[in-house]
Amino acid sequence: MIHYFNTLKVFTFVLHPWLVCKLTDMHPSILLNVCMCCFAGAGQDVGRSCILVSIGGKNIMLDCGMHMGYNDDRRFPDFSYITQNGRLTEFLDCVIISHFHLDHCGALPYMSEMVGYDGPIYMTHPTKAICPILLEDFRKITVDKKGETNFFTSQMIKDCMKKVVPLNLHQTVQVDEELEIKAYYAGHVLGAAMVQIKVGSESVVYTGDYNMTPDRHLGAAWIDKCRPDLLISESTYATTIRDSKRCRERDFLKKVHETVERGGKVLIPVFALGRAQELCILLETFWERMNLKAPIYFSTGLTEKANHYYKLFITWTNQKIRKTFVQRNMFEFKHIKAFDRSYADNPGPMVVFATPGMLHAGQSLLIFKKWAGNEKNMVIMPGYCVQGTVGHKILNGQKKLEMEGRATVIIGTLDVKLQVEYMSFSAHADAKGIMQLIRMAEPRNMLLVHGEAKKMEFLKDKIEQEFSISCYMPANGETTSIVTNPSVPVDISLNLLKREMALGGPLPDAKRPRTMHGTLIMKDNSLRLVSPEQALKELGLSEHQLRFTCRVQLHDPHSDNDTLGRIYTHLKSVLKTYSIQHVPDGTVIVESIVIKVTSSAEEPNLKVILLSWSYQDEELGSFLSTLLKKGLPS
Amino acid sequence: THIKICIYFNSGIRGICVAGYTGAKSEILELLLPLKLYAGENQGLCAERDFKVQHGGFSEEPVESLIHIPGTRCVVTTGSSSSALQIWDIGGDDSDVIKRTGVINLKSTPAKGITIAPGLTDEPAVLHGSCISEVQLTEIATGRVLYTVAKESSDSVSGLQFVNACVFLICVSNGTLLMGDIRDPSTCDYPLQDSKSGLHWSFGLRSDSSQSEPSCCTVARLSSSGHMLLYDLRDLQSPFCQTQLNVQQNTSKNDFLNVSWAPVLNRCLSVSGFDGTVHIYNTMDWSTEGQSPQPVFSHRGHEMSHEAKYSSSLPVVTTHFWHQSRPKTLLSAATDGSLHVWDWVDKIIDR
């Protein structure tokens, strides 16, 4: 990885100040700036996101997720990629968290407090508000319920959140003098963001999880034509053609309706802030349309908390909700009421939303225990369940559960007779969505995470063909280097500009580079292009002229003048586009190259051809000497 | 340019092959049917409602028709402009790219689209032709022509299908049916009794198994004006039933005219291509005299879709297929690029 300013300074040492340099000699590859991505997590590994990017000398960590499938240290990202021992603070310029899902922020307190990081952690306001709740909830299951020891504490979560710097949408934040970041709306969940990271003229956009279709309470992801050098996108659903949302919802409503019609009870375990709002709005609309009477309940405390956060972050919801919020609170439902634990024993049909989402504790588990024995009832799991939770067990088809009382003493078994349904309502982009995002942002390179390489070759081909950009799919732990073409802004002196204009020819065009001559002066952090004379004047040096001479021996049985004439004719036939003159004083001039012929009196047929040229015509001069060494045609 | 989808159900494999194009590039996809279709009645453990793209590939030209060769991972396509059949290998587990493995070049560029059908012989072969005289059976691996029809006729072919490994049917767009046998170059012709000009005809064959004798097969002939004739394959001269379906003639796209017999249910057939619906009929109720039969079910999903509301023209169903084993499941595709998998309910019998 090379910092481009360093590279340019090296370049000036190579040049001698009195040599005129051609700007075109500065090949773009010298100004190479490599942008690297090193994966400590995602990269064909569905379950945890943690990406390291090096750009313009800055190191950024994107997301710090926990792998929900493992119970040991494999659930944390492998930070030894950054450093073998010690704290991460001096190796990272910042950490950015895209949204509050645990597979994106679950390892954050572990990273900042147990491994050690004191720098800034950036996330949006809603993410900052909701993250600690999820982290604490998760910590409780892992430590209190499962008795694990190598885990972060409640205090660590609090200390970690103190390092958070909140982001607003579309607002550029200067992390330091060179690094700036900007958040874009991602949809997916409340507060989810896509982030643009910029150093100088190079940028990377990381999408986190996003979706391109709006739903009932969130809008769709949006980004401007920022043309990043690299777009990093999740591709969990890239090889899926998603069923229409309407069908999915209809299926959900059908199941709920059927259960309620036959007098059964439906339990939907949810996390307070997530898909629950979406499902509530869906049920409310359906109940209203179908004029249904069965009661729907939302766990106590849940409504207030949810309302509080949605009200607080109203700008993060979609247009429709914002509009109706003024008249009435969108999250105050006509058909959905607050739940009281005694209602669980009421006869007759009902639908209950209760926390927590994985049936691992609390109210949802209590209700589940009461309703599990009746086959008329149903439980609908709307999301992923961690191993070890009741939710996970019943989704795996377990029909008998061991119920634990205090101190994990088993007090009995529970027969699971109710219907178990799993409906994923998560909002992710599919292949069509990914193509849409690429069209919006116009990146120069593409990188896909969260999928399997073997299963994504078709998508890679599709992207490469349609957009003519490279598409990368690194594995976990793999480093990808991407070459960028940074543009280097240079000030040009007016004199030099005028002189170039005076030369005539086509006007400068961004698409058609034209060779020009000048001297690049790099001082402090500024770059100036001036005429060679001015540069010499500024440096207090006098200009040297460089001329090369070369002698070529040739046998030619003619007079010196005739030999010269033959040389003239020969060159005229070979170099058709060059200016060649035969001057009467006995020289042939090709551009600025002077050719003379002499011979000695002793050997008049041994001609010595003298070639002389200035530095500018070096190439041509060398060519001519090689050509003449071959001899003249007869 | 509208999106056209060709579907062919991969027997034995839980997937379908789909080709569609927008603009220049055409894509061929092998899609796994959503797991939800395979979940039992009360088994609720399937979250998967989505089609999974198992393999995908690119075709330089728009794909007009697409068939799968049974017993192989091979798919054959025809394009609108070229005079060749493209052979593709869907691929295995090591890669998700569908690669073109070969071409069968035809003698000349046909004026109309080529109809293709899979051969049922042991060596994978494809029956193809744009007009009767061009119908031939070509071995895929070698390109060897195994059989050619000996009839000189430039009548255009609207349908081809093998009854068993040797016997096949050709349907001409004017309604004539020809029965051939690959062991004998001559064919038996069965023109329509009173053939009306300007109509386009399509046919559907029902056989009990791929190796069945002609005695167990029924044939349906359908015209673009809704005229339907049903035959026992042993007697293609006289239909055992004739009727007029109550449909609107769609003169613009004869290619979409499609009649299929249900593989599991008895005497049940489906019809599409007139508009955005697929109609299912129970032919047991049909009588030769009397009014048009009523469909037992009509799938209006493509007309009522979200996309249909916002487009200027209503979508037309381009093709439909019955699921091989689920008795009441069908797949259908329409000109707006939609793909539906649906079950139907007989309102009278089922509750």
Tab-separated table of C-alpha atoms in Angstrom, chain B residues 62-327:
chain	number	residue	atom	x	y	z
B	62	PRO	CA	-33.266	-13.751	-27.561
B	63	VAL	CA	-34.420	-17.268	-26.772
B	64	GLU	CA	-37.637	-18.219	-28.556
B	65	SER	CA	-38.124	-21.693	-27.178
B	66	LEU	CA	-36.422	-23.847	-24.608
B	67	ILE	CA	-36.650	-27.558	-23.869
B	68	HIS	CA	-34.951	-29.910	-21.472
B	69	ILE	CA	-33.699	-33.302	-22.613
B	70	PRO	CA	-34.902	-35.888	-20.105
B	71	GLY	CA	-32.238	-37.816	-18.252
B	72	THR	CA	-29.578	-35.195	-18.907
B	73	ARG	CA	-28.424	-31.815	-17.654
B	74	CYS	CA	-28.870	-30.541	-21.172
B	75	VAL	CA	-31.140	-27.816	-22.501
B	76	VAL	CA	-31.761	-26.900	-26.153
B	77	THR	CA	-32.848	-23.455	-27.283
B	78	THR	CA	-33.854	-21.749	-30.488
B	79	GLY	CA	-33.355	-18.105	-31.236
B	80	SER	CA	-35.477	-15.762	-33.258
B	81	SER	CA	-32.794	-14.840	-35.739
B	82	SER	CA	-30.420	-17.725	-36.142
B	83	SER	CA	-30.615	-20.912	-38.135
B	84	ALA	CA	-29.139	-23.067	-35.437
B	85	LEU	CA	-30.174	-24.812	-32.259
B	86	GLN	CA	-28.064	-24.012	-29.218
B	87	ILE	CA	-27.103	-26.788	-26.829
B	88	TRP	CA	-26.430	-25.883	-23.195
B	89	ASP	CA	-25.094	-27.723	-20.191
B	90	ILE	CA	-26.812	-26.596	-17.034
B	91	GLY	CA	-23.840	-27.563	-14.930
B	92	GLY	CA	-23.226	-29.284	-11.657
B	93	ASP	CA	-22.174	-28.276	-8.186
B	94	ASP	CA	-18.815	-26.793	-9.018
B	95	SER	CA	-20.099	-23.740	-10.801
B	96	ASP	CA	-23.316	-21.887	-11.254
B	97	VAL	CA	-22.759	-20.906	-14.853
B	98	ILE	CA	-24.743	-22.465	-17.706
B	99	LYS	CA	-22.390	-22.976	-20.606
B	100	ARG	CA	-23.134	-23.427	-24.263
B	101	THR	CA	-21.646	-26.731	-25.318
B	102	GLY	CA	-22.673	-27.009	-28.922
B	103	VAL	CA	-24.701	-25.959	-31.895
B	104	ILE	CA	-26.840	-27.857	-34.357
B	105	ASN	CA	-26.687	-25.977	-37.612
B	106	LEU	CA	-29.628	-26.113	-39.921
B	107	LYS	CA	-29.513	-26.225	-43.667
B	108	SER	CA	-31.111	-22.847	-44.104
B	109	THR	CA	-32.506	-19.987	-42.125
B	110	PRO	CA	-36.149	-20.747	-41.545
B	111	ALA	CA	-38.742	-18.135	-42.361
B	112	LYS	CA	-40.659	-18.821	-39.182
B	113	GLY	CA	-39.637	-19.939	-35.738
B	114	ILE	CA	-38.370	-23.459	-35.223
B	115	THR	CA	-40.376	-25.813	-33.051
B	116	ILE	CA	-38.393	-28.226	-30.902
B	117	ALA	CA	-39.245	-31.245	-28.788
B	118	PRO	CA	-37.085	-33.682	-26.839
B	119	GLY	CA	-36.522	-37.107	-28.322
B	120	LEU	CA	-37.347	-40.074	-26.127
B	121	THR	CA	-34.647	-42.370	-27.479
B	122	ASP	CA	-31.770	-43.586	-25.310
B	123	GLU	CA	-29.261	-41.293	-26.986
B	124	PRO	CA	-30.257	-37.707	-26.276
B	125	ALA	CA	-31.811	-36.262	-29.407
B	126	VAL	CA	-33.984	-33.361	-30.414
B	127	LEU	CA	-36.851	-33.277	-32.888
B	128	HIS	CA	-37.012	-29.958	-34.695
B	129	GLY	CA	-38.421	-28.169	-37.703
B	130	SER	CA	-39.940	-24.973	-38.862
B	131	CYS	CA	-41.945	-26.498	-41.720
B	132	ILE	CA	-42.879	-30.129	-42.369
B	133	SER	CA	-40.157	-30.940	-44.854
B	134	GLU	CA	-37.525	-29.687	-42.421
B	135	VAL	CA	-38.619	-31.834	-39.494
B	136	GLN	CA	-35.762	-34.068	-38.423
B	137	LEU	CA	-34.443	-35.876	-35.392
B	138	THR	CA	-30.848	-34.945	-34.573
B	139	GLU	CA	-28.587	-36.681	-32.090
B	140	ILE	CA	-27.244	-34.043	-29.724
B	141	ALA	CA	-23.819	-35.406	-28.978
B	142	THR	CA	-22.799	-35.999	-32.584
B	143	GLY	CA	-25.095	-33.770	-34.633
B	144	ARG	CA	-25.999	-36.855	-36.674
B	145	VAL	CA	-29.403	-36.735	-38.323
B	146	LEU	CA	-31.243	-39.819	-37.127
B	147	TYR	CA	-34.453	-39.279	-39.046
B	148	THR	CA	-36.008	-36.933	-41.605
B	149	VAL	CA	-39.622	-36.590	-42.640
B	150	ALA	CA	-40.067	-37.654	-46.236
B	151	LYS	CA	-42.903	-35.269	-46.975
B	152	GLU	CA	-42.350	-32.249	-49.169
B	153	SER	CA	-44.374	-29.483	-47.629
B	154	SER	CA	-43.697	-25.948	-46.606
B	155	ASP	CA	-46.598	-25.846	-44.178
B	156	SER	CA	-45.346	-24.376	-40.916
B	157	VAL	CA	-45.140	-26.480	-37.793
B	158	SER	CA	-46.874	-25.310	-34.653
B	159	GLY	CA	-46.245	-28.304	-32.433
B	160	LEU	CA	-44.083	-31.409	-32.103
B	161	GLN	CA	-44.174	-34.167	-29.535
B	162	PHE	CA	-43.080	-37.742	-29.149
B	163	VAL	CA	-45.720	-40.242	-28.004
B	164	ASN	CA	-43.081	-42.819	-27.161
B	165	ALA	CA	-39.515	-43.468	-28.230
B	166	CYS	CA	-40.499	-43.923	-31.896
B	167	VAL	CA	-43.919	-42.421	-32.565
B	168	PHE	CA	-44.378	-38.689	-32.779
B	169	LEU	CA	-46.980	-36.120	-33.751
B	170	ILE	CA	-46.568	-32.969	-35.802
B	171	CYS	CA	-49.188	-30.258	-35.618
B	172	VAL	CA	-49.317	-27.880	-38.553
B	173	SER	CA	-50.471	-24.350	-37.937
B	174	ASN	CA	-53.444	-24.893	-40.267
B	175	GLY	CA	-54.644	-27.652	-37.948
B	176	THR	CA	-53.496	-30.767	-39.794
B	177	LEU	CA	-51.966	-33.466	-37.622
B	178	LEU	CA	-49.292	-35.825	-38.884
B	179	MET	CA	-48.270	-38.989	-37.117
B	180	GLY	CA	-44.842	-40.361	-37.839
B	181	ASP	CA	-42.551	-43.115	-36.708
B	182	ILE	CA	-38.783	-42.704	-36.745
B	183	ARG	CA	-38.476	-46.189	-38.169
B	184	ASP	CA	-40.429	-45.132	-41.262
B	185	PRO	CA	-40.033	-41.886	-43.205
B	186	SER	CA	-43.653	-41.685	-44.342
B	187	THR	CA	-46.301	-40.047	-42.246
B	188	CYS	CA	-50.034	-40.405	-41.796
B	189	ASP	CA	-51.873	-37.182	-42.369
B	190	TYR	CA	-55.009	-36.130	-40.546
B	191	PRO	CA	-56.296	-32.862	-41.905
B	192	LEU	CA	-59.222	-31.129	-40.282
B	193	GLN	CA	-62.681	-31.921	-41.597
B	194	ASP	CA	-63.595	-28.356	-42.369
B	195	SER	CA	-60.572	-26.226	-42.084
B	196	LYS	CA	-61.166	-22.531	-41.706
B	197	SER	CA	-58.483	-20.248	-43.038
B	198	GLY	CA	-56.868	-17.608	-40.912
B	199	LEU	CA	-56.932	-19.737	-37.816
B	200	HIS	CA	-53.872	-20.969	-36.041
B	201	TRP	CA	-53.913	-24.372	-34.412
B	202	SER	CA	-52.038	-25.910	-31.545
B	203	PHE	CA	-52.244	-29.337	-29.939
B	204	GLY	CA	-51.799	-31.079	-26.636
B	205	LEU	CA	-50.997	-34.726	-26.122
B	206	ARG	CA	-51.662	-36.748	-23.024
B	207	SER	CA	-49.876	-40.014	-22.535
B	208	ASP	CA	-49.809	-42.078	-19.382
B	209	SER	CA	-46.083	-42.593	-19.429
B	210	SER	CA	-43.256	-41.809	-21.752
B	211	GLN	CA	-43.162	-45.330	-23.109
B	212	SER	CA	-46.893	-45.746	-23.585
B	213	GLU	CA	-48.593	-47.264	-26.534
B	214	PRO	CA	-50.817	-45.050	-28.664
B	215	SER	CA	-53.861	-46.678	-27.138
B	216	CYS	CA	-53.581	-44.766	-23.892
B	217	CYS	CA	-53.277	-41.332	-25.378
B	218	THR	CA	-55.637	-38.458	-25.981
B	219	VAL	CA	-55.037	-35.486	-28.227
B	220	ALA	CA	-56.609	-32.069	-28.058
B	221	ARG	CA	-56.604	-29.676	-30.992
B	222	LEU	CA	-57.198	-26.013	-30.246
B	223	SER	CA	-57.689	-23.122	-32.647
B	224	SER	CA	-56.960	-19.474	-32.065
B	225	SER	CA	-60.707	-18.833	-32.055
B	226	GLY	CA	-61.320	-21.346	-29.269
B	227	HIS	CA	-62.503	-24.284	-31.318
B	228	MET	CA	-61.515	-27.480	-29.455
B	229	LEU	CA	-61.519	-31.073	-30.688
B	230	LEU	CA	-60.620	-34.129	-28.612
B	231	TYR	CA	-59.362	-37.411	-30.059
B	232	ASP	CA	-58.216	-40.795	-29.013
B	233	LEU	CA	-54.810	-41.228	-30.570
B	234	ARG	CA	-55.916	-44.446	-32.267
B	235	ASP	CA	-58.478	-42.510	-34.270
B	236	LEU	CA	-57.343	-39.079	-35.295
B	237	GLN	CA	-59.987	-38.932	-38.017
B	238	SER	CA	-62.996	-38.505	-35.782
B	239	PRO	CA	-63.004	-36.519	-32.617
B	240	PHE	CA	-64.881	-38.013	-29.704
B	241	CYS	CA	-65.753	-34.513	-28.606
B	242	GLN	CA	-65.990	-31.090	-30.222
B	243	THR	CA	-66.764	-27.806	-28.623
B	244	GLN	CA	-66.314	-24.067	-28.810
B	245	LEU	CA	-64.623	-22.383	-25.890
B	246	ASN	CA	-65.799	-18.990	-24.851
B	247	VAL	CA	-62.626	-17.068	-25.514
B	248	GLN	CA	-61.671	-13.998	-27.456
B	249	GLN	CA	-59.547	-14.639	-30.469
B	250	ASN	CA	-56.142	-13.114	-30.084
B	251	THR	CA	-54.766	-12.715	-33.585
B	252	SER	CA	-51.525	-11.017	-32.662
B	253	LYS	CA	-49.501	-13.761	-31.046
B	254	ASN	CA	-50.278	-17.247	-32.271
B	255	ASP	CA	-47.099	-18.537	-30.666
B	256	PHE	CA	-48.639	-18.289	-27.233
B	257	LEU	CA	-51.538	-20.606	-27.985
B	258	ASN	CA	-51.152	-23.484	-25.570
B	259	VAL	CA	-53.282	-26.477	-24.609
B	260	SER	CA	-52.026	-29.003	-22.040
B	261	TRP	CA	-53.466	-32.081	-20.421
B	262	ALA	CA	-53.107	-32.526	-16.672
B	263	PRO	CA	-50.629	-35.367	-16.056
B	264	VAL	CA	-52.264	-36.654	-12.881
B	265	LEU	CA	-55.942	-35.707	-13.007
B	266	ASN	CA	-58.153	-37.502	-15.441
B	267	ARG	CA	-59.502	-35.695	-18.480
B	268	CYS	CA	-58.485	-32.307	-17.179
B	269	LEU	CA	-56.922	-29.816	-19.547
B	270	SER	CA	-55.738	-26.251	-19.501
B	271	VAL	CA	-55.695	-23.519	-22.122
B	272	SER	CA	-53.798	-20.237	-22.399
B	273	GLY	CA	-52.518	-17.686	-24.884
B	274	PHE	CA	-55.702	-15.769	-25.558
B	275	ASP	CA	-55.188	-13.213	-22.821
B	276	GLY	CA	-53.715	-13.009	-19.371
B	277	THR	CA	-55.570	-15.992	-17.943
B	278	VAL	CA	-55.102	-19.732	-17.829
B	279	HIS	CA	-58.386	-21.689	-17.988
B	280	ILE	CA	-58.783	-25.208	-16.633
B	281	TYR	CA	-61.541	-27.462	-17.944
B	282	ASN	CA	-62.856	-30.831	-16.925
B	283	THR	CA	-63.604	-32.519	-20.246
B	284	MET	CA	-65.675	-35.257	-18.601
B	285	ASP	CA	-68.519	-32.762	-18.424
B	286	TRP	CA	-68.343	-31.893	-22.061
B	287	SER	CA	-71.024	-32.883	-24.540
B	288	THR	CA	-70.834	-32.302	-28.241
B	289	GLU	CA	-73.981	-30.216	-28.399
B	290	GLY	CA	-74.864	-27.373	-26.137
B	291	GLN	CA	-73.211	-24.181	-25.027
B	292	SER	CA	-69.546	-23.480	-24.421
B	293	PRO	CA	-68.181	-25.333	-21.449
B	294	GLN	CA	-67.314	-23.330	-18.375
B	295	PRO	CA	-63.829	-23.593	-16.945
B	296	VAL	CA	-63.602	-25.189	-13.516
B	297	PHE	CA	-60.951	-22.625	-12.694
B	298	SER	CA	-59.379	-19.518	-14.248
B	299	HIS	CA	-56.072	-18.163	-13.061
B	300	ARG	CA	-56.211	-14.413	-13.393
B	301	GLY	CA	-53.039	-13.692	-11.468
B	302	HIS	CA	-51.121	-12.250	-14.405
B	303	GLU	CA	-53.891	-9.791	-15.272
B	304	MET	CA	-54.386	-8.722	-11.689
B	305	SER	CA	-50.759	-8.333	-10.851
B	306	HIS	CA	-49.250	-5.180	-9.479
B	307	GLU	CA	-47.268	-4.609	-12.661
B	308	ALA	CA	-50.298	-5.067	-14.904
B	309	LYS	CA	-52.011	-2.102	-13.285
B	310	TYR	CA	-49.326	0.272	-14.418
B	311	SER	CA	-48.660	-0.901	-17.924
B	312	SER	CA	-50.490	0.239	-21.002
B	313	SER	CA	-51.337	-3.223	-22.291
B	314	LEU	CA	-52.514	-6.261	-20.416
B	315	PRO	CA	-50.056	-9.104	-20.188
B	316	VAL	CA	-50.644	-12.250	-22.189
B	317	VAL	CA	-49.759	-15.672	-20.828
B	318	THR	CA	-46.895	-16.960	-22.970
B	319	THR	CA	-46.739	-20.512	-21.705
B	320	HIS	CA	-47.905	-22.758	-18.899
B	321	PHE	CA	-47.056	-26.187	-17.537
B	322	TRP	CA	-48.546	-28.679	-15.140
B	323	HIS	CA	-46.427	-29.890	-12.236
B	324	GLN	CA	-45.428	-33.542	-12.847
B	325	SER	CA	-46.617	-34.893	-9.523
B	326	ARG	CA	-48.677	-32.343	-7.649
B	327	PRO	CA	-52.103	-32.825	-9.225
